[in-house]
Short mmCIF file of C-alpha atoms and ligand atoms in Angstrom, two decimals:
data_model
loop_
_atom_site.label_atom_id
_atom_site.label_comp_id
_atom_site.label_asym_id
_atom_site.label_seq_id
_atom_site.Cartn_x
_atom_site.Cartn_y
_atom_site.Cartn_z
CA MET S 1 30.98 -2.87 3.96
CA ALA S 2 33.16 -5.92 4.59
CA LYS S 3 36.21 -3.85 5.48
CA ARG S 4 34.41 -1.32 7.63
CA PRO S 5 31.34 -3.14 8.88
CA TYR S 6 30.48 -0.62 11.58
CA THR S 7 28.66 2.70 11.30
CA VAL S 8 27.99 4.97 14.24
CA ILE S 9 25.43 7.76 14.15
CA ARG S 10 26.27 10.54 16.59
CA GLY S 11 24.66 13.72 17.83
CA GLY S 12 21.06 13.07 16.76
CA LYS S 13 17.85 12.88 18.71
CA LEU S 14 15.87 9.65 18.72
CA LEU S 15 12.09 9.68 18.70
CA ASP S 16 10.60 7.89 21.69
CA ILE S 17 6.96 7.31 20.72
CA ALA S 18 5.71 6.21 24.16
CA LYS S 19 7.35 9.14 25.95
CA ARG S 20 6.50 11.59 23.16
CA ALA S 21 10.08 12.78 23.40
CA ALA S 22 13.14 13.39 21.22
CA THR S 23 16.06 12.08 23.25
CA PRO S 24 19.77 12.50 22.44
CA ALA S 25 21.10 9.09 21.40
CA ASP S 26 23.87 7.47 19.37
CA ILE S 27 23.25 4.39 17.23
CA LEU S 28 25.81 1.71 16.38
CA ILE S 29 25.15 -0.28 13.22
CA LYS S 30 26.88 -3.48 12.14
CA GLY S 31 26.41 -4.18 8.45
CA ASP S 32 22.70 -3.58 7.80
CA THR S 33 21.53 -4.13 11.38
CA ILE S 34 21.31 -1.96 14.49
CA ALA S 35 23.76 -3.32 17.07
CA GLU S 36 23.24 -0.84 19.89
CA VAL S 37 21.31 2.28 20.81
CA GLY S 38 22.89 4.28 23.61
CA ARG S 39 23.68 7.58 25.21
CA PRO S 40 25.75 10.21 23.41
CA GLY S 41 29.36 9.10 23.32
CA LEU S 42 28.46 5.45 22.75
CA ALA S 43 31.60 3.33 22.29
CA ALA S 44 32.22 2.21 18.73
CA PRO S 45 34.87 -0.11 17.27
CA ALA S 46 37.90 1.57 15.75
CA GLY S 47 37.37 2.38 12.09
CA ALA S 48 33.60 2.67 12.38
CA VAL S 49 32.18 5.10 9.82
CA ALA S 50 30.75 8.09 11.70
CA ILE S 51 27.58 9.91 10.62
CA ASP S 52 26.86 13.32 12.07
CA ALA S 53 23.17 13.63 13.00
CA LYS S 54 23.34 16.99 14.75
CA ASN S 55 19.98 18.82 14.56
CA ARG S 56 18.30 15.69 13.27
CA LEU S 57 15.35 13.78 14.65
CA MET S 58 15.64 10.06 13.91
CA HIS S 59 12.59 7.85 13.49
CA ALA S 60 12.05 4.36 12.10
CA GLY S 61 11.48 4.28 8.35
CA LEU S 62 7.77 4.51 7.55
CA ILE S 63 6.14 1.45 6.04
CA ASN S 64 3.57 1.77 3.29
CA ALA S 65 1.16 -1.11 3.90
CA HIS S 66 -0.62 -0.79 0.56
CA THR S 67 0.40 0.61 -2.77
CA HIS S 68 0.51 -0.33 -6.45
CA GLY S 69 3.76 0.20 -8.33
CA PRO S 70 1.97 0.19 -11.71
CA GLY S 71 -0.18 3.12 -10.54
CA ASN S 72 2.70 5.58 -10.75
CA LEU S 73 2.56 5.97 -14.52
CA GLY S 74 -1.15 6.75 -14.12
CA LYS S 75 -0.59 9.60 -11.65
CA GLY S 76 -3.02 12.44 -12.17
CA MET S 77 -4.86 10.85 -15.09
CA GLY S 78 -8.32 11.27 -13.65
CA ASP S 79 -10.38 13.19 -11.16
CA LEU S 80 -13.98 12.08 -10.69
CA TRP S 81 -13.37 8.39 -10.24
CA SER S 82 -15.19 5.96 -8.03
CA LEU S 83 -13.40 2.66 -7.43
CA GLU S 84 -15.66 1.06 -10.03
CA LEU S 85 -14.86 3.73 -12.63
CA LEU S 86 -11.16 3.37 -11.88
CA LEU S 87 -11.39 -0.40 -12.50
CA THR S 88 -13.26 0.32 -15.73
CA ALA S 89 -10.46 2.69 -16.78
CA SER S 90 -7.78 0.04 -16.26
CA PRO S 91 -7.16 -0.85 -19.96
CA TRP S 92 -6.72 2.87 -20.69
CA LEU S 93 -4.44 3.50 -17.69
CA ASN S 94 -2.36 0.35 -17.93
CA GLY S 95 -2.47 -0.56 -21.61
CA GLY S 96 0.49 -0.67 -23.98
CA ARG S 97 3.13 -1.22 -21.32
CA THR S 98 6.49 -2.70 -22.15
CA LEU S 99 8.77 -4.41 -19.65
CA GLU S 100 10.65 -1.12 -19.37
CA ASP S 101 7.39 0.71 -18.52
CA LYS S 102 6.70 -1.75 -15.71
CA TYR S 103 10.15 -1.09 -14.33
CA LEU S 104 9.82 2.68 -14.68
CA SER S 105 6.45 2.78 -12.95
CA SER S 106 7.79 0.98 -9.87
CA LEU S 107 10.93 3.12 -9.94
CA ILE S 108 8.93 6.37 -9.77
CA GLY S 109 6.98 5.14 -6.76
CA ALA S 110 10.00 3.76 -4.91
CA ALA S 111 11.90 7.01 -5.50
CA GLU S 112 9.00 9.08 -4.16
CA MET S 113 8.52 6.84 -1.15
CA VAL S 114 12.13 6.90 0.10
CA MET S 115 12.41 10.65 -0.49
CA LYS S 116 9.36 11.01 1.74
CA GLY S 117 10.68 8.84 4.56
CA CYS S 118 9.26 5.45 3.64
CA THR S 119 11.67 2.52 3.58
CA ALA S 120 9.41 -0.49 2.86
CA ALA S 121 6.15 -1.09 1.01
CA TYR S 122 3.58 -3.79 0.34
CA ASP S 123 3.21 -3.37 -3.42
CA LEU S 124 0.29 -5.02 -5.19
CA ALA S 125 1.62 -5.10 -8.70
CA ALA S 126 -0.35 -5.99 -11.79
CA GLU S 127 0.18 -7.41 -15.22
CA PHE S 128 -2.51 -8.25 -17.72
CA PRO S 129 -3.74 -10.87 -18.52
CA LEU S 130 -1.47 -12.68 -16.02
CA PRO S 131 1.73 -12.01 -14.07
CA SER S 132 5.12 -12.95 -15.48
CA VAL S 133 8.47 -13.67 -13.89
CA GLU S 134 10.05 -11.07 -16.18
CA GLY S 135 7.55 -8.39 -15.20
CA LEU S 136 7.86 -9.05 -11.47
CA SER S 137 11.64 -9.11 -11.77
CA ALA S 138 11.63 -5.74 -13.56
CA MET S 139 9.58 -4.25 -10.72
CA ALA S 140 11.79 -5.83 -8.05
CA LYS S 141 14.86 -4.47 -9.82
CA ALA S 142 13.38 -0.96 -9.53
CA TYR S 143 13.07 -1.29 -5.74
CA GLU S 144 16.56 -2.71 -5.41
CA GLU S 145 18.02 0.10 -7.50
CA VAL S 146 16.32 2.73 -5.38
CA GLY S 147 17.44 0.80 -2.32
CA MET S 148 14.18 0.22 -0.49
CA ARG S 149 12.39 -2.91 0.72
CA ALA S 150 9.18 -4.29 -0.71
CA VAL S 151 6.80 -7.16 -0.54
CA LEU S 152 5.67 -7.57 -4.13
CA ALA S 153 2.34 -9.31 -4.62
CA PRO S 154 0.98 -9.69 -8.16
CA MET S 155 -2.74 -8.93 -8.21
CA VAL S 156 -4.54 -11.79 -9.84
CA ALA S 157 -8.13 -12.58 -10.84
CA ASP S 158 -10.07 -14.88 -13.13
CA ILE S 159 -13.38 -13.01 -13.25
CA THR S 160 -13.62 -9.58 -14.87
CA PHE S 161 -15.04 -6.59 -13.04
CA PHE S 162 -18.03 -6.68 -15.41
CA ASP S 163 -18.78 -10.31 -14.55
CA ALA S 164 -18.16 -9.77 -10.83
CA ILE S 165 -20.79 -7.06 -10.33
CA PRO S 166 -24.28 -8.63 -10.38
CA GLY S 167 -26.43 -7.27 -13.18
CA LEU S 168 -23.78 -5.02 -14.71
CA MET S 169 -23.12 -7.10 -17.82
CA ASP S 170 -26.86 -7.07 -18.61
CA ARG S 171 -26.78 -3.29 -18.76
CA LEU S 172 -24.17 -3.23 -21.52
CA SER S 173 -25.22 -3.07 -25.14
CA PRO S 174 -24.26 -6.15 -27.20
CA ALA S 175 -21.50 -4.06 -28.82
CA LEU S 176 -20.03 -3.05 -25.46
CA ARG S 177 -20.35 -6.60 -24.17
CA LYS S 178 -18.23 -7.73 -27.07
CA GLU S 179 -15.64 -5.05 -26.28
CA VAL S 180 -15.29 -5.99 -22.61
CA ALA S 181 -14.74 -9.62 -23.58
CA SER S 182 -11.16 -8.47 -24.31
CA PHE S 183 -10.77 -7.66 -20.57
CA ARG S 184 -10.74 -11.39 -19.71
CA TYR S 185 -7.88 -12.67 -17.58
CA ALA S 186 -5.90 -15.83 -18.22
CA PRO S 187 -7.40 -19.04 -16.78
CA TRP S 188 -6.51 -19.35 -13.09
CA LYS S 189 -4.36 -22.43 -13.54
CA ALA S 190 -2.06 -20.58 -15.94
CA THR S 191 -1.85 -17.65 -13.52
CA THR S 192 -1.09 -19.91 -10.56
CA LYS S 193 1.66 -21.54 -12.59
CA GLN S 194 3.31 -18.16 -13.22
CA MET S 195 3.13 -17.24 -9.53
CA ARG S 196 4.65 -20.58 -8.58
CA LYS S 197 7.43 -20.10 -11.08
CA ALA S 198 8.30 -16.71 -9.59
CA LEU S 199 8.12 -18.02 -6.01
CA GLN S 200 10.36 -20.99 -6.78
CA LYS S 201 13.24 -18.96 -8.19
CA TRP S 202 13.30 -15.54 -6.69
CA PRO S 203 16.76 -14.01 -6.60
CA PHE S 204 16.01 -10.68 -4.91
CA GLU S 205 17.09 -9.85 -1.40
CA LYS S 206 15.26 -6.64 -0.42
CA VAL S 207 12.12 -7.62 -2.33
CA VAL S 208 10.08 -10.68 -1.43
CA LEU S 209 6.92 -12.04 -3.02
CA ALA S 210 3.39 -12.52 -1.71
CA VAL S 211 0.04 -13.58 -3.16
CA ALA S 212 -2.79 -11.17 -3.96
CA PRO S 213 -6.15 -12.44 -5.17
CA THR S 214 -7.08 -8.89 -6.05
CA ILE S 215 -10.73 -8.69 -4.95
CA PRO S 216 -12.41 -11.81 -3.48
CA HIS S 217 -15.39 -11.94 -5.85
CA HIS S 218 -13.14 -11.31 -8.85
CA CYS S 219 -11.72 -14.79 -8.19
CA SER S 220 -13.44 -18.15 -8.43
CA ASP S 221 -13.37 -20.21 -5.25
CA ASP S 222 -11.02 -22.70 -6.92
CA PHE S 223 -8.63 -19.86 -7.58
CA LEU S 224 -8.90 -18.46 -4.04
CA ILE S 225 -8.08 -21.91 -2.69
CA ALA S 226 -5.10 -22.19 -5.04
CA CYS S 227 -3.86 -18.80 -3.77
CA ARG S 228 -4.26 -19.99 -0.17
CA ASP S 229 -2.30 -23.17 -0.87
CA LEU S 230 0.46 -21.33 -2.70
CA ALA S 231 0.90 -18.92 0.21
CA ARG S 232 1.01 -21.82 2.67
CA GLU S 233 3.51 -23.76 0.61
CA PHE S 234 5.92 -20.84 0.23
CA GLU S 235 5.12 -19.29 3.63
CA VAL S 236 4.26 -15.89 2.22
CA GLY S 237 1.48 -13.37 2.86
CA VAL S 238 -1.91 -12.98 1.19
CA HIS S 239 -3.28 -9.50 0.47
CA SER S 240 -6.72 -8.72 -0.94
CA HIS S 241 -9.03 -5.73 -1.43
CA VAL S 242 -11.88 -6.67 0.89
CA ALA S 243 -14.91 -4.43 1.45
CA GLU S 244 -13.20 -1.42 -0.09
CA SER S 245 -16.45 -0.08 -1.55
CA LYS S 246 -20.08 -0.57 -0.66
CA VAL S 247 -20.64 -1.96 -4.18
CA GLN S 248 -18.18 -4.76 -3.39
CA VAL S 249 -20.01 -5.68 -0.21
CA VAL S 250 -23.38 -5.72 -1.97
CA ALA S 251 -21.87 -7.88 -4.75
CA GLY S 252 -20.37 -10.18 -2.11
CA TYR S 253 -23.69 -10.79 -0.34
CA ASN S 254 -25.29 -11.37 -3.71
CA ARG S 255 -22.67 -14.00 -4.67
CA TYR S 256 -21.94 -15.71 -1.36
CA GLY S 257 -24.85 -14.87 0.91
CA THR S 258 -22.25 -13.74 3.45
CA SER S 259 -19.79 -10.90 3.83
CA LEU S 260 -16.60 -11.02 1.78
CA ALA S 261 -14.46 -11.47 4.90
CA ALA S 262 -16.68 -14.36 6.07
CA HIS S 263 -16.26 -16.02 2.70
CA MET S 264 -12.49 -15.64 2.71
CA ASP S 265 -12.45 -17.08 6.22
CA LYS S 266 -14.61 -20.03 5.20
CA LEU S 267 -12.06 -20.86 2.51
CA GLY S 268 -9.24 -20.69 5.05
CA LEU S 269 -7.50 -17.55 3.83
CA VAL S 270 -7.82 -15.49 6.99
CA ASN S 271 -4.84 -15.88 9.31
CA GLU S 272 -1.92 -13.87 10.70
CA ARG S 273 -0.39 -13.61 7.22
CA PHE S 274 -3.58 -12.18 5.72
CA THR S 275 -3.97 -8.47 4.97
CA VAL S 276 -7.22 -6.82 4.06
CA ALA S 277 -6.71 -3.74 1.94
CA HIS S 278 -9.08 -0.92 2.95
CA GLY S 279 -11.82 -2.76 4.89
CA VAL S 280 -13.97 0.39 4.81
CA TRP S 281 -17.19 -1.66 4.83
CA LEU S 282 -16.21 -4.36 7.31
CA ASP S 283 -18.86 -4.78 9.99
CA ASP S 284 -18.31 -5.66 13.68
CA GLU S 285 -18.48 -9.38 13.00
CA ASP S 286 -15.96 -9.14 10.17
CA MET S 287 -13.62 -7.14 12.37
CA LYS S 288 -13.90 -9.64 15.20
CA ARG S 289 -13.17 -12.45 12.76
CA LEU S 290 -10.05 -10.70 11.45
CA GLY S 291 -8.90 -9.77 14.95
CA ASP S 292 -9.38 -13.29 16.29
CA ARG S 293 -7.30 -14.70 13.44
CA GLY S 294 -4.48 -12.17 13.94
CA ALA S 295 -5.01 -10.61 10.51
CA SER S 296 -4.08 -7.11 9.36
CA VAL S 297 -5.88 -4.25 7.66
CA ALA S 298 -4.02 -1.82 5.41
CA HIS S 299 -5.91 1.43 6.01
CA ASN S 300 -5.77 3.90 3.09
CA PRO S 301 -7.69 6.98 4.17
CA GLY S 302 -6.57 9.17 1.25
CA SER S 303 -7.68 6.70 -1.39
CA ASN S 304 -10.95 6.00 0.44
CA MET S 305 -11.82 9.69 0.30
CA ARG S 306 -10.50 10.21 -3.23
CA LEU S 307 -12.60 7.34 -4.66
CA GLY S 308 -15.65 8.13 -2.53
CA ASN S 309 -15.55 4.81 -0.73
CA GLY S 310 -16.15 6.42 2.63
CA LEU S 311 -14.40 6.46 5.99
CA ALA S 312 -12.93 3.29 7.47
CA ASP S 313 -13.40 2.86 11.22
CA MET S 314 -9.82 2.40 12.39
CA ARG S 315 -10.85 2.76 16.03
CA ALA S 316 -13.20 -0.21 15.75
CA MET S 317 -10.45 -2.21 14.00
CA LEU S 318 -8.01 -1.55 16.84
CA SER S 319 -10.68 -2.41 19.41
CA ALA S 320 -11.17 -5.75 17.63
CA ASP S 321 -7.41 -6.43 17.96
CA ILE S 322 -6.79 -6.17 14.22
CA ASN S 323 -3.25 -5.19 13.33
CA VAL S 324 -3.60 -1.94 11.39
CA GLY S 325 -1.03 -0.63 8.92
CA ILE S 326 -1.39 2.54 6.86
CA GLY S 327 -1.06 2.82 3.10
CA THR S 328 -1.12 5.45 0.39
CA ASP S 329 -2.72 3.15 -2.20
CA GLY S 330 -1.68 3.56 -5.83
CA ALA S 331 -0.77 6.90 -7.38
CA ASN S 332 -3.70 6.64 -9.80
CA CYS S 333 -6.15 6.86 -6.89
CA SER S 334 -4.47 8.96 -4.22
CA ASP S 335 -1.86 10.54 -6.42
CA ASN S 336 1.08 10.74 -4.07
CA GLN S 337 3.08 8.20 -2.15
CA ASN S 338 3.49 10.27 0.99
CA MET S 339 3.24 8.24 4.18
CA TYR S 340 3.32 11.37 6.37
CA GLU S 341 0.18 12.53 4.62
CA ALA S 342 -1.37 9.06 4.93
CA MET S 343 -0.78 9.03 8.70
CA ARG S 344 -2.17 12.55 8.98
CA LEU S 345 -5.28 11.52 7.06
CA ALA S 346 -5.66 8.43 9.26
CA SER S 347 -5.80 10.78 12.22
CA PHE S 348 -8.09 13.33 10.55
CA SER S 349 -10.47 10.79 8.98
CA SER S 350 -11.07 9.29 12.40
CA LYS S 351 -11.76 12.72 13.87
CA VAL S 352 -14.56 13.56 11.41
CA GLN S 353 -16.54 10.43 12.28
CA GLY S 354 -18.31 11.80 15.33
CA PRO S 355 -18.11 14.02 18.38
CA ASP S 356 -16.96 11.28 20.76
CA TRP S 357 -13.32 12.38 20.90
CA GLN S 358 -12.25 9.45 23.02
CA ARG S 359 -12.90 7.20 20.00
CA TRP S 360 -10.57 9.22 17.81
CA ILE S 361 -7.22 7.88 16.63
CA THR S 362 -4.31 9.48 18.45
CA THR S 363 -1.14 10.59 16.70
CA GLU S 364 0.68 7.83 18.59
CA GLN S 365 -1.69 5.20 17.17
CA ALA S 366 -1.34 6.62 13.66
CA LEU S 367 2.46 6.54 13.92
CA ILE S 368 2.56 3.02 15.34
CA ALA S 369 0.30 1.88 12.48
CA GLY S 370 2.58 3.68 9.99
CA THR S 371 5.64 1.83 11.30
CA GLN S 372 5.12 -1.27 13.47
CA GLY S 373 1.64 -2.07 12.11
CA GLY S 374 2.95 -1.96 8.56
CA ALA S 375 5.94 -4.12 9.52
CA ARG S 376 3.63 -6.81 10.82
CA ALA S 377 1.41 -6.68 7.73
CA LEU S 378 4.54 -7.17 5.60
CA GLY S 379 5.49 -10.16 7.77
CA MET S 380 8.64 -8.33 8.88
CA GLU S 381 7.79 -7.26 12.42
CA LYS S 382 11.03 -8.69 13.79
CA GLN S 383 13.19 -6.83 11.24
CA ILE S 384 11.72 -3.39 10.58
CA GLY S 385 9.40 -0.77 12.08
CA ARG S 386 11.53 0.11 15.13
CA ILE S 387 14.91 1.56 15.95
CA ALA S 388 16.25 -1.07 18.35
CA PRO S 389 19.09 -3.63 18.49
CA GLY S 390 18.49 -6.51 16.10
CA TYR S 391 16.34 -4.44 13.72
CA LYS S 392 17.47 -3.39 10.26
CA ALA S 393 19.02 0.08 10.17
CA ASP S 394 16.12 1.74 8.31
CA ILE S 395 16.27 5.26 9.70
CA VAL S 396 14.80 8.60 8.66
CA PHE S 397 16.64 11.79 9.64
CA LEU S 398 14.37 14.83 9.89
CA ASP S 399 15.86 18.30 9.86
CA LEU S 400 15.02 19.98 13.18
CA HIS S 401 15.91 23.33 11.63
CA HIS S 402 13.25 22.85 8.93
CA VAL S 403 10.28 25.14 9.44
CA ASN S 404 8.08 22.07 10.18
CA TRP S 405 10.01 21.59 13.41
CA ILE S 406 10.17 25.16 14.67
CA PRO S 407 9.22 24.88 17.47
CA THR S 408 9.44 21.24 18.47
CA ASN S 409 6.78 20.69 21.07
CA ASP S 410 5.35 17.16 21.10
CA PRO S 411 7.41 15.33 18.43
CA VAL S 412 4.80 12.58 17.88
CA ASN S 413 2.08 15.15 17.19
CA ALA S 414 4.47 17.03 14.92
CA LEU S 415 5.49 13.93 13.00
CA VAL S 416 1.88 12.95 12.22
CA HIS S 417 0.18 16.33 12.01
CA THR S 418 2.91 18.76 10.85
CA GLU S 419 5.54 16.87 8.89
CA ASP S 420 4.71 16.55 5.19
CA GLY S 421 7.90 14.99 3.90
CA THR S 422 9.66 18.28 3.17
CA GLY S 423 11.55 18.00 6.46
CA VAL S 424 13.17 14.70 5.45
CA HIS S 425 16.92 15.40 5.33
CA SER S 426 18.34 11.91 4.86
CA VAL S 427 17.12 8.32 4.73
CA MET S 428 19.06 5.19 5.51
CA VAL S 429 17.95 1.71 4.48
CA GLY S 430 19.85 -1.27 5.87
CA GLY S 431 22.73 0.94 7.00
CA ARG S 432 23.14 2.56 3.58
CA MET S 433 22.26 6.18 2.86
CA VAL S 434 19.75 6.35 0.00
CA VAL S 435 18.73 9.96 0.49
CA GLU S 436 21.21 12.53 1.74
CA ASN S 437 20.63 16.23 2.24
CA HIS S 438 17.24 15.96 0.44
CA LYS S 439 18.82 14.31 -2.58
CA LEU S 440 18.10 10.81 -3.82
CA LEU S 441 21.51 9.20 -4.25
CA THR S 442 20.49 6.12 -6.17
CA VAL S 443 18.43 7.40 -9.13
CA ASP S 444 18.99 10.29 -11.54
CA LEU S 445 15.57 11.94 -11.48
CA ALA S 446 16.21 14.09 -14.56
CA ALA S 447 17.09 11.03 -16.62
CA LEU S 448 14.05 9.24 -15.19
CA ALA S 449 11.80 12.16 -16.17
CA ALA S 450 13.06 12.05 -19.77
CA LYS S 451 12.52 8.29 -20.07
CA VAL S 452 9.07 8.48 -18.52
CA GLU S 453 8.00 11.30 -20.82
CA GLY S 454 8.90 9.16 -23.83
CA SER S 455 6.88 6.31 -22.39
CA ARG S 456 3.92 8.58 -21.62
CA ALA S 457 3.76 10.00 -25.13
CA ARG S 458 4.01 6.57 -26.73
CA ARG S 459 1.32 5.02 -24.52
CA GLN S 460 -1.00 8.00 -24.92
CA LYS S 461 -1.26 7.11 -28.61
CA ILE S 462 -1.58 3.37 -28.10
CA THR S 463 -4.26 3.67 -25.43
CA SER S 464 -6.41 6.24 -27.20
CA PRO S 465 -9.00 3.60 -28.31
CA ALA S 466 -9.11 2.27 -24.72
CA LYS S 467 -9.74 5.82 -23.49
CA LYS S 468 -12.64 6.19 -25.93
CA LEU S 469 -14.05 2.85 -24.80
CA TYR S 470 -13.79 4.04 -21.20
CA GLY S 471 -15.92 7.05 -22.11
CA ARG S 472 -18.68 4.76 -23.40
CA LEU S 473 -18.47 2.44 -20.39
CA GLU S 474 -18.41 5.32 -17.91
CA ALA S 475 -21.97 6.19 -18.82
CA VAL S 476 -23.16 2.71 -17.81
CA VAL S 477 -20.89 1.91 -14.84
CA GLY S 478 -21.22 5.45 -13.53
CA THR S 479 -24.98 5.13 -13.17
CA PHE S 480 -25.36 1.43 -12.39
CA CYS S 481 -22.85 1.21 -9.53
CA PRO S 482 -24.07 4.22 -7.53
CA GLY S 483 -27.53 2.65 -7.86
CA LEU S 484 -26.20 -0.60 -6.41
CA ALA S 485 -24.64 1.37 -3.56
CA LYS S 486 -28.11 2.57 -2.57
CA ALA S 487 -29.03 -0.96 -1.42
CA PRO S 488 -29.83 -1.02 2.28
CA LEU S 489 -26.98 -2.24 4.47
CA HIS S 490 -26.57 -2.52 8.24
CA ILE S 491 -23.49 -0.30 8.31
CA HIS S 492 -22.87 3.23 7.11
CA ARG S 493 -19.46 4.58 6.12
CA PHE S 494 -20.12 7.45 3.74
CA GLY S 495 -18.98 10.83 4.97
CA ALA S 496 -21.99 13.05 4.45
CA SER S 497 -25.66 13.18 5.30
CA HIS S 498 -26.81 13.35 1.66
CA HIS S 499 -25.85 9.68 1.43
CA THR S 500 -28.83 8.61 3.51
CA HIS S 501 -28.71 5.01 2.23
ZN1 ZN B 601 -5.30 -1.22 -3.81
#
């Protein structure tokens, strides 16, 4: 890189979102940054490395605004899961993990993301009962090895799911109550200390840290305030699952007497560095509050459908001036890490919400959310999300001879509605090719598969008691929570008429 700092990409077509066009353009890159975008034949310094992009459509790397690295080892482990059942299953899904497992889980996700055209992610990682510098470093190492960017935010809490849902603990038998006592997190001061330790000495370049009080009412107010102060002190983002399910909103009103977003705002957490994950059950007032503060929502339509949380109203979010990014969510609740699919579902899930087609999300809006919206949520809107001088050279090369692109009519429509990741030919992150000719250059997938299979078999044994416990808890949580979701509420986000509540 030092000897030959320039790269020039020639012969490709550049996606122009506003014009809905694929225009011939050359791109000059210096180091990891785009220096110039110009007409074919763009002048380049002598010795510049040339990349042939003939028959390629170039677009800015997609940005996954919400995922969970630890979810990748739990891919495909369950089917009929509500959010509440998934949280109940956590000791089964995540138990018995070594440092190596934490690394492997993030590595699987990062590999999948770059191969499917995504070059940066907001990853809400988790360790139980509290985050560690070693664990976070292992996950960051995975991203750096794959060669993609991430904002890594350890999910933290000091109240268990069973204590956070009003009335749930009372439904458990004394024996089960004793069992779930083992789900307790570390005291919040110990957790805050670990986060501070990681923030103070963080050696990674492509991976930065953020703060993630996982779900507002799973954190005491003292802890939420500590998270706010930590984020302020280190000038990093805050990311939280707010109003993901109706059960959460009902629990929030029960605890605070206000909506979850109003409570977060009262404590001073809502600002331009704040990202709400999901926000399915935000009401108009919540959305106005988030929009006025310059906050973001990470919209995860696939996960919202998969877990039965309903349909988020992305149109209303945009109308309230909320910055919207798009996410896949973790692989244990939407099963793949495909940002093309996530954008497609953002478009489709808006289109099933009613006959008023002018309220629907356009492909252009879905694509902007999947790139620039995500960049802003990650706090990197001046570095990534666009192909323009001064931005990092994070570029996806789609194969225009792939069947997805025959014919190429409106390229923005095709990118969001047709492309499924199979047309990704090559992917560049910071001027370096990470995927070339459909092959991941940085990780040996066969070796990864062998290691992961060993891990899977070992953990399957270790977590078998946790799986049995899940079976006993499912019977209680699986009836109590749907009951709670029948409580009357002034908004409605479920998809079908048989949910009349
Ligand atoms: Zn999540």
